[in-house]
Amino acid sequence: MTQQKVAVVTGASSGIGAATARRLAAEGFEVVLTARRTDRIEALAKEIGGRAHTLDVTDRAAVDAFAAGLGRVDVLVNNAGGAIGAETVEHGDPADWLAMYQVNVLGVLHMTQALLPALRASGDGTVLVMSSTAALAAYEGGGGYVAAKHAAHTIAATLRLELCGEPIRVIEIAPGMVKSEGFAVTRFRGDEEKAAAVYAGVAEPLDSEDIADTVAWAVTRPPHVNIDLLVVRPRAQAANHKVHREL
Ligand SMILES: NC(=O)c1ccc[n+]([C@@H]2O[C@H](COP(=O)([O-])OP(=O)(O)OC[C@H]3O[C@@H](n4cnc5c(N)ncnc54)[C@H](OP(=O)(O)O)[C@@H]3O)[C@@H](O)[C@H]2O)c1
């Protein structure tokens, strides 16, 4: 068994996950990059000396097969996720709500259940859940995403209680506005104009590296230190709906 610590990052093909993979490799981890877009994770794995595994976190059988062939795991970063649509609750499409639940909630559940035995065996495991400030407060048009991220927050909180006494810590990072590669484009179904409007006039939104920095800090604390919940926003955002824009 390798002495190098191993970190599995889901959604490592883009944005926060890709930045996290890069940063954890720089911190000395062997990084296992997972996502659906194989070309992207293979290229990044090559660059940082990691391993790439094509994986859809909503596919339980695929997650179990991935876990079975994995070996040592010290850190699981449950990052894959995102928002689809910005409709009101009245007009939201149940299919979008289901898709958001599948990736943001069941994806975390599948990965965590499948990797807990290896994390436990490591003697000092970390489960990290990338939630959102949408996990903590509602906003108009947030509907299904707010609901899904509240559920992800609840998984982290419940798991921390259930694992108390075991050598596994559970960290939740809740970012506010991050100008990542794909988040707003996915939310607005590829409409680049609407996606750009999310960050319009915001001089300095967070970028993916800012969040990767908090992940690296949280997972490299001494094992007895558990960063339960870290809320990270840009200075220009005081609440989900309170954003300073210079327009
Ligand atoms: N950007 C923000 O403002 C913000 C704020 C708070 C929280 N977050 C959260 O941060 C996380 C990363 O988002 P981001 O901003 O970096 O967005 P992004 O650039 O769109 O990245 C999303 C990542 O999730 C992966 N993904 C999506 N569905 C997946 C699935 N079914 N199976 C496996 N991977 C899947 C994507 O990879 P593939 O498409 O290749 O599968 C991609 O790598 C998400 O959980 C998001 O909700 C973002």
PDB file of C-alpha atoms and ligand atoms in Angstrom:
ATOM      1  CA  MET A   1       0.000   0.000   0.000  1.00  0.00           C
ATOM      2  CA  THR A   2       1.292   3.451  -0.974  1.00  0.00           C
ATOM      3  CA  GLN A   3       2.299   5.812   1.813  1.00  0.00           C
ATOM      4  CA  GLN A   4       0.956   8.780  -0.120  1.00  0.00           C
ATOM      5  CA  LYS A   5      -2.478   9.959   1.032  1.00  0.00           C
ATOM      6  CA  VAL A   6      -5.218   9.523  -1.536  1.00  0.00           C
ATOM      7  CA  ALA A   7      -7.979  12.075  -2.191  1.00  0.00           C
ATOM      8  CA  VAL A   8     -10.988  11.283  -4.379  1.00  0.00           C
ATOM      9  CA  VAL A   9     -12.563  14.372  -5.954  1.00  0.00           C
ATOM     10  CA  THR A  10     -15.932  14.152  -7.720  1.00  0.00           C
ATOM     11  CA  GLY A  11     -16.747  16.675 -10.443  1.00  0.00           C
ATOM     12  CA  ALA A  12     -13.029  17.168 -11.083  1.00  0.00           C
ATOM     13  CA  SER A  13     -13.508  18.021 -14.772  1.00  0.00           C
ATOM     14  CA  SER A  14     -14.404  21.674 -14.217  1.00  0.00           C
ATOM     15  CA  GLY A  15     -14.511  24.645 -11.871  1.00  0.00           C
ATOM     16  CA  ILE A  16     -14.113  24.049  -8.153  1.00  0.00           C
ATOM     17  CA  GLY A  17     -13.453  20.313  -8.516  1.00  0.00           C
ATOM     18  CA  ALA A  18     -10.657  20.776 -11.053  1.00  0.00           C
ATOM     19  CA  ALA A  19      -9.080  23.519  -8.937  1.00  0.00           C
ATOM     20  CA  THR A  20      -9.366  21.291  -5.868  1.00  0.00           C
ATOM     21  CA  ALA A  21      -7.702  18.371  -7.661  1.00  0.00           C
ATOM     22  CA  ARG A  22      -4.812  20.615  -8.686  1.00  0.00           C
ATOM     23  CA  ARG A  23      -4.452  22.066  -5.222  1.00  0.00           C
ATOM     24  CA  LEU A  24      -4.612  18.743  -3.366  1.00  0.00           C
ATOM     25  CA  ALA A  25      -1.962  17.321  -5.709  1.00  0.00           C
ATOM     26  CA  ALA A  26       0.214  20.323  -4.854  1.00  0.00           C
ATOM     27  CA  GLU A  27      -0.368  19.529  -1.159  1.00  0.00           C
ATOM     28  CA  GLY A  28       1.076  16.038  -1.721  1.00  0.00           C
ATOM     29  CA  PHE A  29      -2.051  13.931  -2.199  1.00  0.00           C
ATOM     30  CA  GLU A  30      -2.415  11.341  -4.899  1.00  0.00           C
ATOM     31  CA  VAL A  31      -5.650  12.596  -6.458  1.00  0.00           C
ATOM     32  CA  VAL A  32      -8.287  10.379  -8.041  1.00  0.00           C
ATOM     33  CA  LEU A  33     -10.265  12.572 -10.411  1.00  0.00           C
ATOM     34  CA  THR A  34     -13.816  11.573 -11.293  1.00  0.00           C
ATOM     35  CA  ALA A  35     -16.486  13.109 -13.541  1.00  0.00           C
ATOM     36  CA  ARG A  36     -18.445  12.159 -16.651  1.00  0.00           C
ATOM     37  CA  ARG A  37     -16.197  13.997 -19.138  1.00  0.00           C
ATOM     38  CA  THR A  38     -13.318  11.558 -19.536  1.00  0.00           C
ATOM     39  CA  ASP A  39     -11.142  13.717 -21.793  1.00  0.00           C
ATOM     40  CA  ARG A  40     -11.014  16.526 -19.245  1.00  0.00           C
ATOM     41  CA  ILE A  41     -10.158  14.413 -16.205  1.00  0.00           C
ATOM     42  CA  GLU A  42      -7.596  12.371 -18.131  1.00  0.00           C
ATOM     43  CA  ALA A  43      -5.819  15.552 -19.248  1.00  0.00           C
ATOM     44  CA  LEU A  44      -5.798  17.000 -15.740  1.00  0.00           C
ATOM     45  CA  ALA A  45      -4.728  13.703 -14.174  1.00  0.00           C
ATOM     46  CA  LYS A  46      -1.783  13.607 -16.545  1.00  0.00           C
ATOM     47  CA  GLU A  47      -0.842  17.166 -15.621  1.00  0.00           C
ATOM     48  CA  ILE A  48      -0.934  16.601 -11.850  1.00  0.00           C
ATOM     49  CA  GLY A  49       0.175  12.970 -11.680  1.00  0.00           C
ATOM     50  CA  GLY A  50      -3.218  11.690 -10.573  1.00  0.00           C
ATOM     51  CA  ARG A  51      -5.605   8.964 -11.686  1.00  0.00           C
ATOM     52  CA  ALA A  52      -8.761   9.534 -13.744  1.00  0.00           C
ATOM     53  CA  HIS A  53     -11.961   7.470 -13.506  1.00  0.00           C
ATOM     54  CA  THR A  54     -15.016   8.284 -15.569  1.00  0.00           C
ATOM     55  CA  LEU A  55     -17.930   8.251 -13.144  1.00  0.00           C
ATOM     56  CA  ASP A  56     -21.500   9.478 -12.945  1.00  0.00           C
ATOM     57  CA  VAL A  57     -22.206   9.827  -9.223  1.00  0.00           C
ATOM     58  CA  THR A  58     -25.921   9.236  -9.794  1.00  0.00           C
ATOM     59  CA  ASP A  59     -25.182   5.704 -11.074  1.00  0.00           C
ATOM     60  CA  ARG A  60     -24.970   3.543  -7.949  1.00  0.00           C
ATOM     61  CA  ALA A  61     -23.693   0.421  -9.697  1.00  0.00           C
ATOM     62  CA  ALA A  62     -20.898   2.427 -11.324  1.00  0.00           C
ATOM     63  CA  VAL A  63     -20.007   4.026  -7.979  1.00  0.00           C
ATOM     64  CA  ASP A  64     -19.816   0.618  -6.298  1.00  0.00           C
ATOM     65  CA  ALA A  65     -17.617  -0.774  -9.089  1.00  0.00           C
ATOM     66  CA  PHE A  66     -15.359   2.298  -8.802  1.00  0.00           C
ATOM     67  CA  ALA A  67     -15.053   1.867  -5.028  1.00  0.00           C
ATOM     68  CA  ALA A  68     -14.272  -1.838  -5.330  1.00  0.00           C
ATOM     69  CA  GLY A  69     -11.176  -1.149  -7.420  1.00  0.00           C
ATOM     70  CA  LEU A  70      -9.916   1.840  -5.501  1.00  0.00           C
ATOM     71  CA  GLY A  71      -7.652   0.736  -2.644  1.00  0.00           C
ATOM     72  CA  ARG A  72      -6.509   3.356  -0.141  1.00  0.00           C
ATOM     73  CA  VAL A  73      -8.681   6.462   0.364  1.00  0.00           C
ATOM     74  CA  ASP A  74      -8.018   9.167   2.948  1.00  0.00           C
ATOM     75  CA  VAL A  75     -10.195  12.030   1.702  1.00  0.00           C
ATOM     76  CA  LEU A  76     -13.460  12.105  -0.240  1.00  0.00           C
ATOM     77  CA  VAL A  77     -14.427  15.481  -1.708  1.00  0.00           C
ATOM     78  CA  ASN A  78     -18.103  15.295  -2.683  1.00  0.00           C
ATOM     79  CA  ASN A  79     -18.042  18.202  -5.108  1.00  0.00           C
ATOM     80  CA  ALA A  80     -20.068  17.052  -8.149  1.00  0.00           C
ATOM     81  CA  GLY A  81     -23.302  18.999  -8.390  1.00  0.00           C
ATOM     82  CA  GLY A  82     -24.965  22.126  -9.561  1.00  0.00           C
ATOM     83  CA  ALA A  83     -28.202  23.963 -10.283  1.00  0.00           C
ATOM     84  CA  ILE A  84     -30.603  23.511 -13.181  1.00  0.00           C
ATOM     85  CA  GLY A  85     -32.975  26.402 -13.818  1.00  0.00           C
ATOM     86  CA  ALA A  86     -33.909  29.490 -11.826  1.00  0.00           C
ATOM     87  CA  GLU A  87     -37.684  29.270 -11.998  1.00  0.00           C
ATOM     88  CA  THR A  88     -39.977  30.044  -9.095  1.00  0.00           C
ATOM     89  CA  VAL A  89     -41.384  27.135  -7.125  1.00  0.00           C
ATOM     90  CA  GLU A  90     -44.686  27.742  -8.928  1.00  0.00           C
ATOM     91  CA  HIS A  91     -43.105  27.253 -12.351  1.00  0.00           C
ATOM     92  CA  GLY A  92     -40.238  24.842 -11.630  1.00  0.00           C
ATOM     93  CA  ASP A  93     -40.021  21.635 -13.681  1.00  0.00           C
ATOM     94  CA  PRO A  94     -40.185  18.533 -11.446  1.00  0.00           C
ATOM     95  CA  ALA A  95     -37.723  16.825 -13.813  1.00  0.00           C
ATOM     96  CA  ASP A  96     -35.129  19.528 -13.009  1.00  0.00           C
ATOM     97  CA  TRP A  97     -35.807  19.144  -9.289  1.00  0.00           C
ATOM     98  CA  LEU A  98     -35.291  15.391  -9.574  1.00  0.00           C
ATOM     99  CA  ALA A  99     -32.047  15.800 -11.531  1.00  0.00           C
ATOM    100  CA  MET A 100     -30.713  18.243  -8.925  1.00  0.00           C
ATOM    101  CA  TYR A 101     -31.677  15.867  -6.119  1.00  0.00           C
ATOM    102  CA  GLN A 102     -29.976  12.982  -7.864  1.00  0.00           C
ATOM    103  CA  VAL A 103     -26.598  14.664  -8.289  1.00  0.00           C
ATOM    104  CA  ASN A 104     -26.432  16.957  -5.235  1.00  0.00           C
ATOM    105  CA  VAL A 105     -27.984  14.553  -2.713  1.00  0.00           C
ATOM    106  CA  LEU A 106     -27.960  10.947  -3.927  1.00  0.00           C
ATOM    107  CA  GLY A 107     -24.551  11.495  -5.524  1.00  0.00           C
ATOM    108  CA  VAL A 108     -23.162  12.419  -2.105  1.00  0.00           C
ATOM    109  CA  LEU A 109     -24.963   9.471  -0.531  1.00  0.00           C
ATOM    110  CA  HIS A 110     -23.692   6.953  -3.099  1.00  0.00           C
ATOM    111  CA  MET A 111     -20.078   8.082  -2.901  1.00  0.00           C
ATOM    112  CA  THR A 112     -20.060   8.337   0.876  1.00  0.00           C
ATOM    113  CA  GLN A 113     -21.643   4.937   1.433  1.00  0.00           C
ATOM    114  CA  ALA A 114     -19.313   3.283  -1.062  1.00  0.00           C
ATOM    115  CA  LEU A 115     -16.109   4.853   0.270  1.00  0.00           C
ATOM    116  CA  LEU A 116     -16.770   4.804   4.026  1.00  0.00           C
ATOM    117  CA  PRO A 117     -15.154   1.375   4.549  1.00  0.00           C
ATOM    118  CA  ALA A 118     -11.915   2.560   2.907  1.00  0.00           C
ATOM    119  CA  LEU A 119     -12.012   5.901   4.730  1.00  0.00           C
ATOM    120  CA  ARG A 120     -12.473   4.057   8.026  1.00  0.00           C
ATOM    121  CA  ALA A 121      -9.618   1.678   7.179  1.00  0.00           C
ATOM    122  CA  SER A 122      -7.314   4.647   6.542  1.00  0.00           C
ATOM    123  CA  GLY A 123      -7.418   5.347  10.279  1.00  0.00           C
ATOM    124  CA  ASP A 124      -7.925   9.087   9.634  1.00  0.00           C
ATOM    125  CA  GLY A 125     -10.583   9.657   6.988  1.00  0.00           C
ATOM    126  CA  THR A 126     -12.265  12.845   5.812  1.00  0.00           C
ATOM    127  CA  VAL A 127     -15.612  13.216   4.081  1.00  0.00           C
ATOM    128  CA  LEU A 128     -16.096  16.679   2.632  1.00  0.00           C
ATOM    129  CA  VAL A 129     -19.430  17.893   1.300  1.00  0.00           C
ATOM    130  CA  MET A 130     -19.413  20.882  -1.063  1.00  0.00           C
ATOM    131  CA  SER A 131     -22.788  22.375  -0.274  1.00  0.00           C
ATOM    132  CA  SER A 132     -23.575  26.039  -0.846  1.00  0.00           C
ATOM    133  CA  THR A 133     -24.943  29.072   0.915  1.00  0.00           C
ATOM    134  CA  ALA A 134     -28.120  27.775  -0.778  1.00  0.00           C
ATOM    135  CA  ALA A 135     -27.900  24.983   1.818  1.00  0.00           C
ATOM    136  CA  LEU A 136     -28.460  27.486   4.592  1.00  0.00           C
ATOM    137  CA  ALA A 137     -31.013  30.026   3.320  1.00  0.00           C
ATOM    138  CA  ALA A 138     -33.592  30.290   0.552  1.00  0.00           C
ATOM    139  CA  TYR A 139     -33.663  32.785  -2.296  1.00  0.00           C
ATOM    140  CA  GLU A 140     -36.246  33.523  -4.960  1.00  0.00           C
ATOM    141  CA  GLY A 141     -35.726  31.280  -7.992  1.00  0.00           C
ATOM    142  CA  GLY A 142     -33.478  28.960  -5.983  1.00  0.00           C
ATOM    143  CA  GLY A 143     -36.249  26.383  -5.403  1.00  0.00           C
ATOM    144  CA  GLY A 144     -34.983  22.951  -6.331  1.00  0.00           C
ATOM    145  CA  TYR A 145     -31.314  23.820  -5.841  1.00  0.00           C
ATOM    146  CA  VAL A 146     -31.954  25.291  -2.394  1.00  0.00           C
ATOM    147  CA  ALA A 147     -33.937  22.176  -1.471  1.00  0.00           C
ATOM    148  CA  ALA A 148     -31.224  19.819  -2.738  1.00  0.00           C
ATOM    149  CA  LYS A 149     -28.375  21.676  -1.032  1.00  0.00           C
ATOM    150  CA  HIS A 150     -30.340  21.826   2.234  1.00  0.00           C
ATOM    151  CA  ALA A 151     -30.491  18.027   1.952  1.00  0.00           C
ATOM    152  CA  ALA A 152     -26.737  17.804   1.301  1.00  0.00           C
ATOM    153  CA  HIS A 153     -26.170  19.954   4.410  1.00  0.00           C
ATOM    154  CA  THR A 154     -28.345  17.563   6.373  1.00  0.00           C
ATOM    155  CA  ILE A 155     -26.373  14.540   5.153  1.00  0.00           C
ATOM    156  CA  ALA A 156     -23.163  16.152   6.475  1.00  0.00           C
ATOM    157  CA  ALA A 157     -24.743  17.079   9.811  1.00  0.00           C
ATOM    158  CA  THR A 158     -26.282  13.632  10.325  1.00  0.00           C
ATOM    159  CA  LEU A 159     -23.176  11.747   9.252  1.00  0.00           C
ATOM    160  CA  ARG A 160     -21.037  13.751  11.691  1.00  0.00           C
ATOM    161  CA  LEU A 161     -23.306  12.668  14.534  1.00  0.00           C
ATOM    162  CA  GLU A 162     -23.399   9.051  13.410  1.00  0.00           C
ATOM    163  CA  LEU A 163     -19.611   8.760  12.977  1.00  0.00           C
ATOM    164  CA  CYS A 164     -18.721  10.464  16.263  1.00  0.00           C
ATOM    165  CA  GLY A 165     -16.153   8.239  17.982  1.00  0.00           C
ATOM    166  CA  GLU A 166     -14.796   6.907  14.700  1.00  0.00           C
ATOM    167  CA  PRO A 167     -11.621   8.168  12.985  1.00  0.00           C
ATOM    168  CA  ILE A 168     -13.565  10.004  10.265  1.00  0.00           C
ATOM    169  CA  ARG A 169     -14.335  13.706  10.199  1.00  0.00           C
ATOM    170  CA  VAL A 170     -17.105  15.337   8.199  1.00  0.00           C
ATOM    171  CA  ILE A 171     -16.473  18.769   6.741  1.00  0.00           C
ATOM    172  CA  GLU A 172     -18.981  20.953   4.932  1.00  0.00           C
ATOM    173  CA  ILE A 173     -17.931  23.900   2.805  1.00  0.00           C
ATOM    174  CA  ALA A 174     -20.707  26.275   1.780  1.00  0.00           C
ATOM    175  CA  PRO A 175     -19.569  28.687  -0.939  1.00  0.00           C
ATOM    176  CA  GLY A 176     -21.481  31.779  -1.948  1.00  0.00           C
ATOM    177  CA  MET A 177     -21.021  33.307  -5.404  1.00  0.00           C
ATOM    178  CA  VAL A 178     -18.173  31.582  -7.246  1.00  0.00           C
ATOM    179  CA  LYS A 179     -17.406  32.491 -10.852  1.00  0.00           C
ATOM    180  CA  SER A 180     -16.553  28.921 -11.808  1.00  0.00           C
ATOM    181  CA  GLU A 181     -16.344  27.503 -15.284  1.00  0.00           C
ATOM    182  CA  GLY A 182     -19.686  25.781 -15.495  1.00  0.00           C
ATOM    183  CA  PHE A 183     -22.079  26.617 -12.659  1.00  0.00           C
ATOM    184  CA  ALA A 184     -24.072  29.495 -14.163  1.00  0.00           C
ATOM    185  CA  VAL A 185     -23.915  28.093 -17.708  1.00  0.00           C
ATOM    186  CA  THR A 186     -25.425  24.817 -16.470  1.00  0.00           C
ATOM    187  CA  ARG A 187     -28.059  26.649 -14.424  1.00  0.00           C
ATOM    188  CA  PHE A 188     -29.169  28.617 -17.506  1.00  0.00           C
ATOM    189  CA  ARG A 189     -28.988  25.578 -19.824  1.00  0.00           C
ATOM    190  CA  GLY A 190     -26.105  26.886 -21.913  1.00  0.00           C
ATOM    191  CA  ASP A 191     -27.352  30.487 -22.241  1.00  0.00           C
ATOM    192  CA  GLU A 192     -24.021  32.352 -21.915  1.00  0.00           C
ATOM    193  CA  GLU A 193     -25.702  35.769 -21.696  1.00  0.00           C
ATOM    194  CA  LYS A 194     -27.891  34.827 -18.731  1.00  0.00           C
ATOM    195  CA  ALA A 195     -24.929  33.086 -17.125  1.00  0.00           C
ATOM    196  CA  ALA A 196     -22.745  36.197 -17.430  1.00  0.00           C
ATOM    197  CA  ALA A 197     -25.513  38.335 -15.878  1.00  0.00           C
ATOM    198  CA  VAL A 198     -25.121  36.401 -12.604  1.00  0.00           C
ATOM    199  CA  TYR A 199     -21.725  38.072 -12.091  1.00  0.00           C
ATOM    200  CA  ALA A 200     -22.525  41.411 -13.794  1.00  0.00           C
ATOM    201  CA  GLY A 201     -20.934  44.342 -11.987  1.00  0.00           C
ATOM    202  CA  VAL A 202     -19.444  42.169  -9.242  1.00  0.00           C
ATOM    203  CA  ALA A 203     -15.840  43.316  -9.190  1.00  0.00           C
ATOM    204  CA  GLU A 204     -14.464  40.291  -7.409  1.00  0.00           C
ATOM    205  CA  PRO A 205     -16.627  37.188  -7.138  1.00  0.00           C
ATOM    206  CA  LEU A 206     -14.857  34.180  -5.658  1.00  0.00           C
ATOM    207  CA  ASP A 207     -13.057  31.961  -8.140  1.00  0.00           C
ATOM    208  CA  SER A 208     -12.623  28.198  -8.065  1.00  0.00           C
ATOM    209  CA  GLU A 209      -9.104  28.515  -6.616  1.00  0.00           C
ATOM    210  CA  ASP A 210     -10.491  30.428  -3.603  1.00  0.00           C
ATOM    211  CA  ILE A 211     -12.676  27.444  -2.740  1.00  0.00           C
ATOM    212  CA  ALA A 212      -9.921  24.921  -3.493  1.00  0.00           C
ATOM    213  CA  ASP A 213      -7.825  26.879  -0.993  1.00  0.00           C
ATOM    214  CA  THR A 214     -10.442  26.367   1.732  1.00  0.00           C
ATOM    215  CA  VAL A 215     -10.706  22.647   0.893  1.00  0.00           C
ATOM    216  CA  ALA A 216      -6.936  22.234   1.132  1.00  0.00           C
ATOM    217  CA  TRP A 217      -6.853  24.107   4.434  1.00  0.00           C
ATOM    218  CA  ALA A 218      -9.735  22.157   5.959  1.00  0.00           C
ATOM    219  CA  VAL A 219      -8.455  18.675   4.998  1.00  0.00           C
ATOM    220  CA  THR A 220      -4.894  19.365   6.115  1.00  0.00           C
ATOM    221  CA  ARG A 221      -5.796  20.380   9.693  1.00  0.00           C
ATOM    222  CA  PRO A 222      -4.543  17.906  12.300  1.00  0.00           C
ATOM    223  CA  PRO A 223      -6.836  14.842  12.442  1.00  0.00           C
ATOM    224  CA  HIS A 224      -8.522  15.849  15.710  1.00  0.00           C
ATOM    225  CA  VAL A 225      -9.650  19.203  14.231  1.00  0.00           C
ATOM    226  CA  ASN A 226     -12.989  19.054  12.409  1.00  0.00           C
ATOM    227  CA  ILE A 227     -14.052  22.104  10.436  1.00  0.00           C
ATOM    228  CA  ASP A 228     -17.780  21.381  10.679  1.00  0.00           C
ATOM    229  CA  LEU A 229     -19.030  24.115   8.388  1.00  0.00           C
ATOM    230  CA  LEU A 230     -17.195  26.820   6.518  1.00  0.00           C
ATOM    231  CA  VAL A 231     -19.287  29.545   4.858  1.00  0.00           C
ATOM    232  CA  VAL A 232     -17.265  31.400   2.217  1.00  0.00           C
ATOM    233  CA  ARG A 233     -18.566  34.389   0.277  1.00  0.00           C
ATOM    234  CA  PRO A 234     -17.006  37.182  -1.749  1.00  0.00           C
ATOM    235  CA  ARG A 235     -16.774  40.473   0.141  1.00  0.00           C
ATOM    236  CA  ALA A 236     -19.353  41.904  -2.276  1.00  0.00           C
ATOM    237  CA  GLN A 237     -21.986  39.378  -1.181  1.00  0.00           C
ATOM    238  CA  ALA A 238     -23.434  39.777   2.308  1.00  0.00           C
ATOM    239  CA  ALA A 239     -26.304  37.319   1.806  1.00  0.00           C
ATOM    240  CA  ASN A 240     -27.575  35.160  -1.050  1.00  0.00           C
ATOM    241  CA  HIS A 241     -29.673  38.048  -2.394  1.00  0.00           C
ATOM    242  CA  LYS A 242     -27.509  40.952  -1.160  1.00  0.00           C
ATOM    243  CA  VAL A 243     -24.817  41.497  -3.798  1.00  0.00           C
ATOM    244  CA  HIS A 244     -22.981  44.763  -4.417  1.00  0.00           C
ATOM    245  CA  ARG A 245     -22.826  45.502  -8.158  1.00  0.00           C
ATOM    246  CA  GLU A 246     -20.981  48.386  -9.776  1.00  0.00           C
ATOM    247  CA  LEU A 247     -23.137  48.903 -12.860  1.00  0.00           C
TER     248      LEU A 247
HETATM  249  N1  LIG B   1     -20.208  28.236  -8.544  1.00  0.00           N
HETATM  250  C1  LIG B   1     -20.913  28.572  -7.502  1.00  0.00           C
HETATM  251  O1  LIG B   1     -21.355  29.733  -7.367  1.00  0.00           O
HETATM  252  C2  LIG B   1     -21.170  27.560  -6.413  1.00  0.00           C
HETATM  253  C3  LIG B   1     -21.596  28.051  -5.177  1.00  0.00           C
HETATM  254  C4  LIG B   1     -21.860  27.151  -4.152  1.00  0.00           C
HETATM  255  C5  LIG B   1     -21.695  25.798  -4.359  1.00  0.00           C
HETATM  256  N2  LIG B   1     -21.297  25.339  -5.578  1.00  0.00           N
HETATM  257  C6  LIG B   1     -21.168  23.889  -5.739  1.00  0.00           C
HETATM  258  O2  LIG B   1     -19.822  23.571  -6.067  1.00  0.00           O
HETATM  259  C7  LIG B   1     -19.792  22.351  -6.796  1.00  0.00           C
HETATM  260  C8  LIG B   1     -18.939  22.536  -8.045  1.00  0.00           C
HETATM  261  O3  LIG B   1     -19.588  23.483  -8.895  1.00  0.00           O
HETATM  262  P1  LIG B   1     -18.789  24.444  -9.898  1.00  0.00           P
HETATM  263  O4  LIG B   1     -19.189  25.819  -9.552  1.00  0.00           O
HETATM  264  O5  LIG B   1     -17.379  24.074  -9.951  1.00  0.00           O
HETATM  265  O6  LIG B   1     -19.546  24.090 -11.279  1.00  0.00           O
HETATM  266  P2  LIG B   1     -19.033  23.399 -12.639  1.00  0.00           P
HETATM  267  O7  LIG B   1     -17.858  24.110 -13.169  1.00  0.00           O
HETATM  268  O8  LIG B   1     -20.274  23.296 -13.465  1.00  0.00           O
HETATM  269  O9  LIG B   1     -18.601  21.932 -12.165  1.00  0.00           O
HETATM  270  C9  LIG B   1     -19.538  20.939 -11.845  1.00  0.00           C
HETATM  271  C10 LIG B   1     -18.841  19.602 -11.821  1.00  0.00           C
HETATM  272  O10 LIG B   1     -19.778  18.592 -11.418  1.00  0.00           O
HETATM  273  C11 LIG B   1     -19.641  17.494 -12.292  1.00  0.00           C
HETATM  274  N3  LIG B   1     -20.885  16.740 -12.372  1.00  0.00           N
HETATM  275  C12 LIG B   1     -22.127  17.194 -12.646  1.00  0.00           C
HETATM  276  N4  LIG B   1     -23.002  16.189 -12.662  1.00  0.00           N
HETATM  277  C13 LIG B   1     -22.293  15.048 -12.388  1.00  0.00           C
HETATM  278  C14 LIG B   1     -22.617  13.689 -12.268  1.00  0.00           C
HETATM  279  N5  LIG B   1     -23.881  13.241 -12.426  1.00  0.00           N
HETATM  280  N6  LIG B   1     -21.637  12.790 -11.980  1.00  0.00           N
HETATM  281  C15 LIG B   1     -20.367  13.223 -11.820  1.00  0.00           C
HETATM  282  N7  LIG B   1     -19.979  14.512 -11.924  1.00  0.00           N
HETATM  283  C16 LIG B   1     -20.946  15.408 -12.216  1.00  0.00           C
HETATM  284  C17 LIG B   1     -19.232  18.082 -13.623  1.00  0.00           C
HETATM  285  O11 LIG B   1     -18.500  17.134 -14.400  1.00  0.00           O
HETATM  286  P3  LIG B   1     -19.039  16.357 -15.681  1.00  0.00           P
HETATM  287  O12 LIG B   1     -20.029  17.249 -16.374  1.00  0.00           O
HETATM  288  O13 LIG B   1     -17.789  16.105 -16.489  1.00  0.00           O
HETATM  289  O14 LIG B   1     -19.634  15.117 -15.140  1.00  0.00           O
HETATM  290  C18 LIG B   1     -18.301  19.200 -13.175  1.00  0.00           C
HETATM  291  O15 LIG B   1     -16.980  18.717 -13.019  1.00  0.00           O
HETATM  292  C19 LIG B   1     -21.253  21.964  -7.052  1.00  0.00           C
HETATM  293  O16 LIG B   1     -21.680  21.026  -6.085  1.00  0.00           O
HETATM  294  C20 LIG B   1     -21.988  23.290  -6.863  1.00  0.00           C
HETATM  295  O17 LIG B   1     -23.338  23.092  -6.511  1.00  0.00           O
HETATM  296  C21 LIG B   1     -21.010  26.192  -6.610  1.00  0.00           C
END
